Short mmCIF file of C-alpha atoms and ligand atoms in Angstrom, two decimals:
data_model
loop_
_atom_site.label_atom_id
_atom_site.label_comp_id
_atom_site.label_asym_id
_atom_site.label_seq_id
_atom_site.Cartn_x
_atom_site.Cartn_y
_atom_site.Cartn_z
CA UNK A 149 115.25 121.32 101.22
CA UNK A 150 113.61 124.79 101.13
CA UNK A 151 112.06 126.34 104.63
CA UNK A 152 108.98 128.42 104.83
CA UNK A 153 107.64 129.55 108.96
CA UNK A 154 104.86 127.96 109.91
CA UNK A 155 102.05 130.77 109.56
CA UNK A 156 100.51 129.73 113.54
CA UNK A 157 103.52 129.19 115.67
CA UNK A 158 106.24 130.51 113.75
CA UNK A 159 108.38 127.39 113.57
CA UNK A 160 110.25 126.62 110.42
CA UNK A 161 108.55 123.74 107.99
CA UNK A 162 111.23 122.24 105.60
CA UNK A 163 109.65 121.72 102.45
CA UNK A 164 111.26 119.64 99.22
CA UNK A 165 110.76 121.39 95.64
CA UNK A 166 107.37 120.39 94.08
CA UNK A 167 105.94 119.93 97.50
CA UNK A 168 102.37 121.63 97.79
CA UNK A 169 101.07 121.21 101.10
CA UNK A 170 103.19 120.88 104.09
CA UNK A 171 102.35 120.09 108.14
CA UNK A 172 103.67 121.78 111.02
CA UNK A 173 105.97 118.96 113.03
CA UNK A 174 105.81 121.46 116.01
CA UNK A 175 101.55 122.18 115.55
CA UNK A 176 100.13 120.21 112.92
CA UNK A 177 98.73 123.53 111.29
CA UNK A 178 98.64 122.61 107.34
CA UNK A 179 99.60 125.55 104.72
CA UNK A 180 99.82 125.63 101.20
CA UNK A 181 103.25 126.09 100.94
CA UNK A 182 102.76 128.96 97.91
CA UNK A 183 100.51 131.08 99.25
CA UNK A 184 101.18 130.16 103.06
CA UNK A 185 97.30 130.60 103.70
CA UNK A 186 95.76 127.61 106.00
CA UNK A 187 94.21 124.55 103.94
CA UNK A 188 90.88 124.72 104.43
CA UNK A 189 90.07 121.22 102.95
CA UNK A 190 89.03 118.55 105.58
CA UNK A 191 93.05 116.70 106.85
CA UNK A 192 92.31 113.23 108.27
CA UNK A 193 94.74 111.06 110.21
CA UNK A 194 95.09 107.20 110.52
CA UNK A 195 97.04 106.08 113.17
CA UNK A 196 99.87 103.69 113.42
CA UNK A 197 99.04 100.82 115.80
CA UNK A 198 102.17 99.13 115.72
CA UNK A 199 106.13 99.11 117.62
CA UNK A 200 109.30 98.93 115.72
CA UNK A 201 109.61 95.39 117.53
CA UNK A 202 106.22 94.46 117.08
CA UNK A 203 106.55 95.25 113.64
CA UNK A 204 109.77 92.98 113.50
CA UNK A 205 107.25 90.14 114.73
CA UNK A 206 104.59 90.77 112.04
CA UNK A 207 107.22 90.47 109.21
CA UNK A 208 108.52 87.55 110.62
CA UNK A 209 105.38 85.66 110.66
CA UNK A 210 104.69 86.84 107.57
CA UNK A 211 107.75 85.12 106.29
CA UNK A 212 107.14 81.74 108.19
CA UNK A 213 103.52 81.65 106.14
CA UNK A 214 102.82 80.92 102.58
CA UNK A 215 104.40 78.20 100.39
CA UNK A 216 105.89 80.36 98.20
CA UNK A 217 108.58 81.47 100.24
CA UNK A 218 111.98 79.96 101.20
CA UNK A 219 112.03 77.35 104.06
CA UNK A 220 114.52 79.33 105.92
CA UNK A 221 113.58 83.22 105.03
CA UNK A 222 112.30 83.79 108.39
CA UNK A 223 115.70 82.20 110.10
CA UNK A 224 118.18 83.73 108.26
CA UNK A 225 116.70 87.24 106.98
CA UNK A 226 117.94 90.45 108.65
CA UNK A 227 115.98 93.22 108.80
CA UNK A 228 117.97 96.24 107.83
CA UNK A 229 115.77 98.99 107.60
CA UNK A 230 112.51 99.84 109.23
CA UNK A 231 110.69 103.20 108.57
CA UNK A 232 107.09 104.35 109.36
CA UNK A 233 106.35 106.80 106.86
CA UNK A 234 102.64 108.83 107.01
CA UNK A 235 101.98 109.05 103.48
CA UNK A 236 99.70 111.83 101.59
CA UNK A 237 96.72 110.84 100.04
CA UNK A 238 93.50 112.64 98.43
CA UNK A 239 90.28 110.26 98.75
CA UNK A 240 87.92 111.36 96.42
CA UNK A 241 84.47 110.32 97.00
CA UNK A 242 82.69 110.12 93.51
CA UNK A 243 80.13 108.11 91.85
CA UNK A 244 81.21 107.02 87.95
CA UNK A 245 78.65 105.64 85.24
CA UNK A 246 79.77 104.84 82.28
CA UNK A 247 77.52 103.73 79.51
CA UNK A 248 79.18 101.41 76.46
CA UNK A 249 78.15 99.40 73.15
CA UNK A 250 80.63 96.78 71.72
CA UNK A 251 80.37 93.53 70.00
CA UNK A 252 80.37 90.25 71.80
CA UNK A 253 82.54 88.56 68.81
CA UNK A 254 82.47 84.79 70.78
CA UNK A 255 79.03 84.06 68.70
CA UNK A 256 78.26 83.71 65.15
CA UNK A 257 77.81 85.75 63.94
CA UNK A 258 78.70 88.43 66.36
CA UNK A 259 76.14 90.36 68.33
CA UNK A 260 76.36 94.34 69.39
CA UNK A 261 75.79 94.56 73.33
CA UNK A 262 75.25 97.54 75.10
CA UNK A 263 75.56 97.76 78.98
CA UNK A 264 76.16 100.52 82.02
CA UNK A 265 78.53 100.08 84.65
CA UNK A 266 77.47 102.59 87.72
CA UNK A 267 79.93 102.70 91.12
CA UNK A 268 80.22 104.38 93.92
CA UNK A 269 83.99 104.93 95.07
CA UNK A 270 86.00 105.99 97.53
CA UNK A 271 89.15 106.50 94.91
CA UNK A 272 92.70 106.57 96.47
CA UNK A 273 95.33 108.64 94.92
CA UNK A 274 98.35 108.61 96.12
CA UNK A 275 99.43 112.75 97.19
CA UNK A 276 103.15 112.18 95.36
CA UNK A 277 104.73 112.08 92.04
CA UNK A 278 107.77 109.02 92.64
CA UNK A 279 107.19 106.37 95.04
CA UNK A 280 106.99 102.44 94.45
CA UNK A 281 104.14 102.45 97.11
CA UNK A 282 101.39 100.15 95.82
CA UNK A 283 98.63 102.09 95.58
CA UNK A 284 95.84 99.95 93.96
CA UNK A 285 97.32 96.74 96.32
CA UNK A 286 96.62 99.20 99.46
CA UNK A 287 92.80 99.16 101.00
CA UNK A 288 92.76 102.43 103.09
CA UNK A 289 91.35 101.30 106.33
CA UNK A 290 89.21 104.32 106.47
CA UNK A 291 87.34 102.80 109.80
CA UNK A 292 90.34 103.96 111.49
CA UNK A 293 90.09 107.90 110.07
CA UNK A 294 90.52 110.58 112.41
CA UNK A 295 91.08 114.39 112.38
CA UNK A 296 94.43 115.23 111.64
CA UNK A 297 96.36 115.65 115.34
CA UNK A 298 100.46 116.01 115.17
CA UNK A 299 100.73 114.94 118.98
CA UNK A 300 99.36 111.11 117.42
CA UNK A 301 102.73 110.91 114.96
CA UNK A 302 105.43 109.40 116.23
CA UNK A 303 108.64 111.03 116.81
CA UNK A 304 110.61 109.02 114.99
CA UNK A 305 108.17 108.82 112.03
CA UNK A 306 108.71 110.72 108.64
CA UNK A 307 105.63 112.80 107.30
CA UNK A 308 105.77 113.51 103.70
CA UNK A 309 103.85 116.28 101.83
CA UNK A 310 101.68 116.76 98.97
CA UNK A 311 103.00 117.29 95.92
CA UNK A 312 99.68 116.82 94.03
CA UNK A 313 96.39 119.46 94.00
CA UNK A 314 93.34 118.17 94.75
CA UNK A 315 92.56 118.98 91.22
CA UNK A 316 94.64 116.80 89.77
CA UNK A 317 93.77 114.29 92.20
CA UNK A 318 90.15 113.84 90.49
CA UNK A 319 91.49 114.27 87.14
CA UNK A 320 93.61 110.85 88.17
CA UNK A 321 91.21 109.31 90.09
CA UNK A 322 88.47 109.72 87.08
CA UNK A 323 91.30 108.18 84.32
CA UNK A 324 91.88 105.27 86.82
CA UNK A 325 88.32 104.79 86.96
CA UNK A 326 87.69 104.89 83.49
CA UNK A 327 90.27 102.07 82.89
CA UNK A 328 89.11 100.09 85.86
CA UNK A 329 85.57 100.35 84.02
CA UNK A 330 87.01 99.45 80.50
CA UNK A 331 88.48 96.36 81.90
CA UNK A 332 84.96 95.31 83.39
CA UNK A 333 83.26 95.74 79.86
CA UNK A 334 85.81 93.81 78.33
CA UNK A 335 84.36 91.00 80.65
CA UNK A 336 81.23 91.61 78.66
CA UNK A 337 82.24 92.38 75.40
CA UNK A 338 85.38 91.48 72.86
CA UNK A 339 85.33 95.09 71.06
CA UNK A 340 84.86 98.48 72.71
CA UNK A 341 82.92 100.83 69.97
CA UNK A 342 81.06 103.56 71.96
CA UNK A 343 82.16 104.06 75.98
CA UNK A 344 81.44 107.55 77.74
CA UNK A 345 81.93 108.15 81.68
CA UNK A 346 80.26 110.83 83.50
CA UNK A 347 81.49 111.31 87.24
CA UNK A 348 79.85 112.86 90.31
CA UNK A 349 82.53 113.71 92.72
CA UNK A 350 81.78 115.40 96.56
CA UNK A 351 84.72 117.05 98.10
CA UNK A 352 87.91 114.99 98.42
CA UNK A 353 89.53 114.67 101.74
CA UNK A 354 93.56 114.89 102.05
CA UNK A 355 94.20 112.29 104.50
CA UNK A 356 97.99 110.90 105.81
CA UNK A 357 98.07 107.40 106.71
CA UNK A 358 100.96 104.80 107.93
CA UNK A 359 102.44 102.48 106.09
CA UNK A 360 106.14 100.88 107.22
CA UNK A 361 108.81 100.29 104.51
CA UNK A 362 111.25 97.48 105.79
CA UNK A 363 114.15 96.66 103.83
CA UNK A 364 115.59 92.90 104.67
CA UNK A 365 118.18 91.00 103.31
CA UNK A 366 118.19 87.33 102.48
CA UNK A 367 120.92 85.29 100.72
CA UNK A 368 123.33 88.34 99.74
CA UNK A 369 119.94 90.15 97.95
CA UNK A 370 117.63 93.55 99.02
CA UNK A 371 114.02 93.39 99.20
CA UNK A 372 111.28 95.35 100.95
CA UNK A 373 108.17 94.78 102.07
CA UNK A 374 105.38 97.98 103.10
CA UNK A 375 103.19 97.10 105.69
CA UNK A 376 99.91 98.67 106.53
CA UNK A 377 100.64 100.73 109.87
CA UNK A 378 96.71 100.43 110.87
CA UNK A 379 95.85 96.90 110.79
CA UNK A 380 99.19 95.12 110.95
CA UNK A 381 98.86 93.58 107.44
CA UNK A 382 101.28 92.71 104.72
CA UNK A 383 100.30 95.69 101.54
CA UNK A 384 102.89 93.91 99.69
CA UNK A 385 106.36 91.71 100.23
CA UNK A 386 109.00 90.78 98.01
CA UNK A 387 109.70 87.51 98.05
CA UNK A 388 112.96 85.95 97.20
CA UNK A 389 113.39 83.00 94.27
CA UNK A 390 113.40 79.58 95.89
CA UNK A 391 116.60 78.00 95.15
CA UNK A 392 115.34 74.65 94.70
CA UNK A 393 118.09 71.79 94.58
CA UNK A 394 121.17 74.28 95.27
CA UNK A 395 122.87 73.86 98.11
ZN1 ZN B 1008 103.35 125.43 113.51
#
């Protein structure tokens, strides 16, 4: 952990190497940890709704629900660790259209299609280089998106920092989209021979929202589950191998 003063109130913001960005825990100001100039982009905030023990409550009926999952998960699980993390994350609003020719092979004989995928997105890219969070399984609710305000984060909650510009943010954002898009033509066409993308992008917004990481055990074995501080929901849950017929 490195240490820079917070350029407003003077306080001292721990920062890890290849952060970028960092927040003020004592005033919410946001620097660029480099140049420790103010960010001038547009910080948003989405606020956790949810208790530690109301949180134990939505994992447990998560566990109860579903076929999938052993009779007894919700009985016998212990939760071991529970932590609401406010995550980093550059939304990048940007229009794609992508315009393609391939051959649609299922006829004979084949036939050369051509075709033009346009979207409008609101991309999500993840503000860090290492983290299991799932990403593309997560749908931001962005009803929920507020100015950025420290005094709204919980005490007890961790608030990581950017380690991503908002350059390379769009750079991502426009190679996820491009695959996204080549999977939809391969709905329409066996072989890819032409395929160009051209983005529009507006200004992308560096937002933090909450998402809980819970690690339980069941049976002797780890798993987590991250949980969408907003809305309450499952993002996504391990679940443990039934052990059919062993008792
Ligand atoms: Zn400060």
């Amino acid at each position: 952990m490195q240490e820079i003063r917070c350029s407003t109130c003077g306080a001292p913001i721990k920062f890890s190497p290849g952060e970028i960005v960092a927040t003020c825990a004592y005033c919410g100001f946001t620097q660029v940890i480099e140049t420790g100039k103010a960010f001038i982009f547009e910080h948003s905030l989405i606020v956790n709704e949810y208790k530690p023990d109301q949180v134990d409550d939505l994992i447990r009926n998560w566990m109860r629900s579903g076929f999938l999952k052993p009779g007894d998960m919700a009985r016998t699980s212990k939760i071991l660790e529970k932590t609401l993390l406010y995550l980093p994350f550059w939304l990048v609003p940007i229009t794609a259209t992508t315009s393609y020719k391939g051959v649609f092979e299922r006829l004979t004989p084949p036939v050369v299609k051509e075709g033009k995928i346009e979207k409008k997105y609101n991309w999500l890219i993840l503000a860090r280089k290492a983290t299991d969070f799932p990403t593309r399984e997560y749908d931001v609710p962005l009803e929920g998106k507020v100015p950025y305000d420290f005094k709204k984060i919980e005490g007890f909650a961790k608030v990581l920092n950017s380690e991503i510009e908002k350059e390379e943010a769009l750079g991502r954002a426009q190679q996820q989209i491009e695959e996204s898009h080549r999977f939809l033509i391969k709905q329409d066409v066996d072989r890819v021979i032409e395929m160009k993308t051209e983005f529009d992008a507006g200004d992308a917004v560096y937002l933090h929202a909450p998402a809980w990481l819970i690690v339980y055990e069941y049976k002797g074995g780890r798993y987590n589950i991250w949980l969408d501080g907003a809305t309450g929901t499952i993002i996504k849950g391990d679940i443990p191998a039934a052990t059919f017929g062993l008792i």
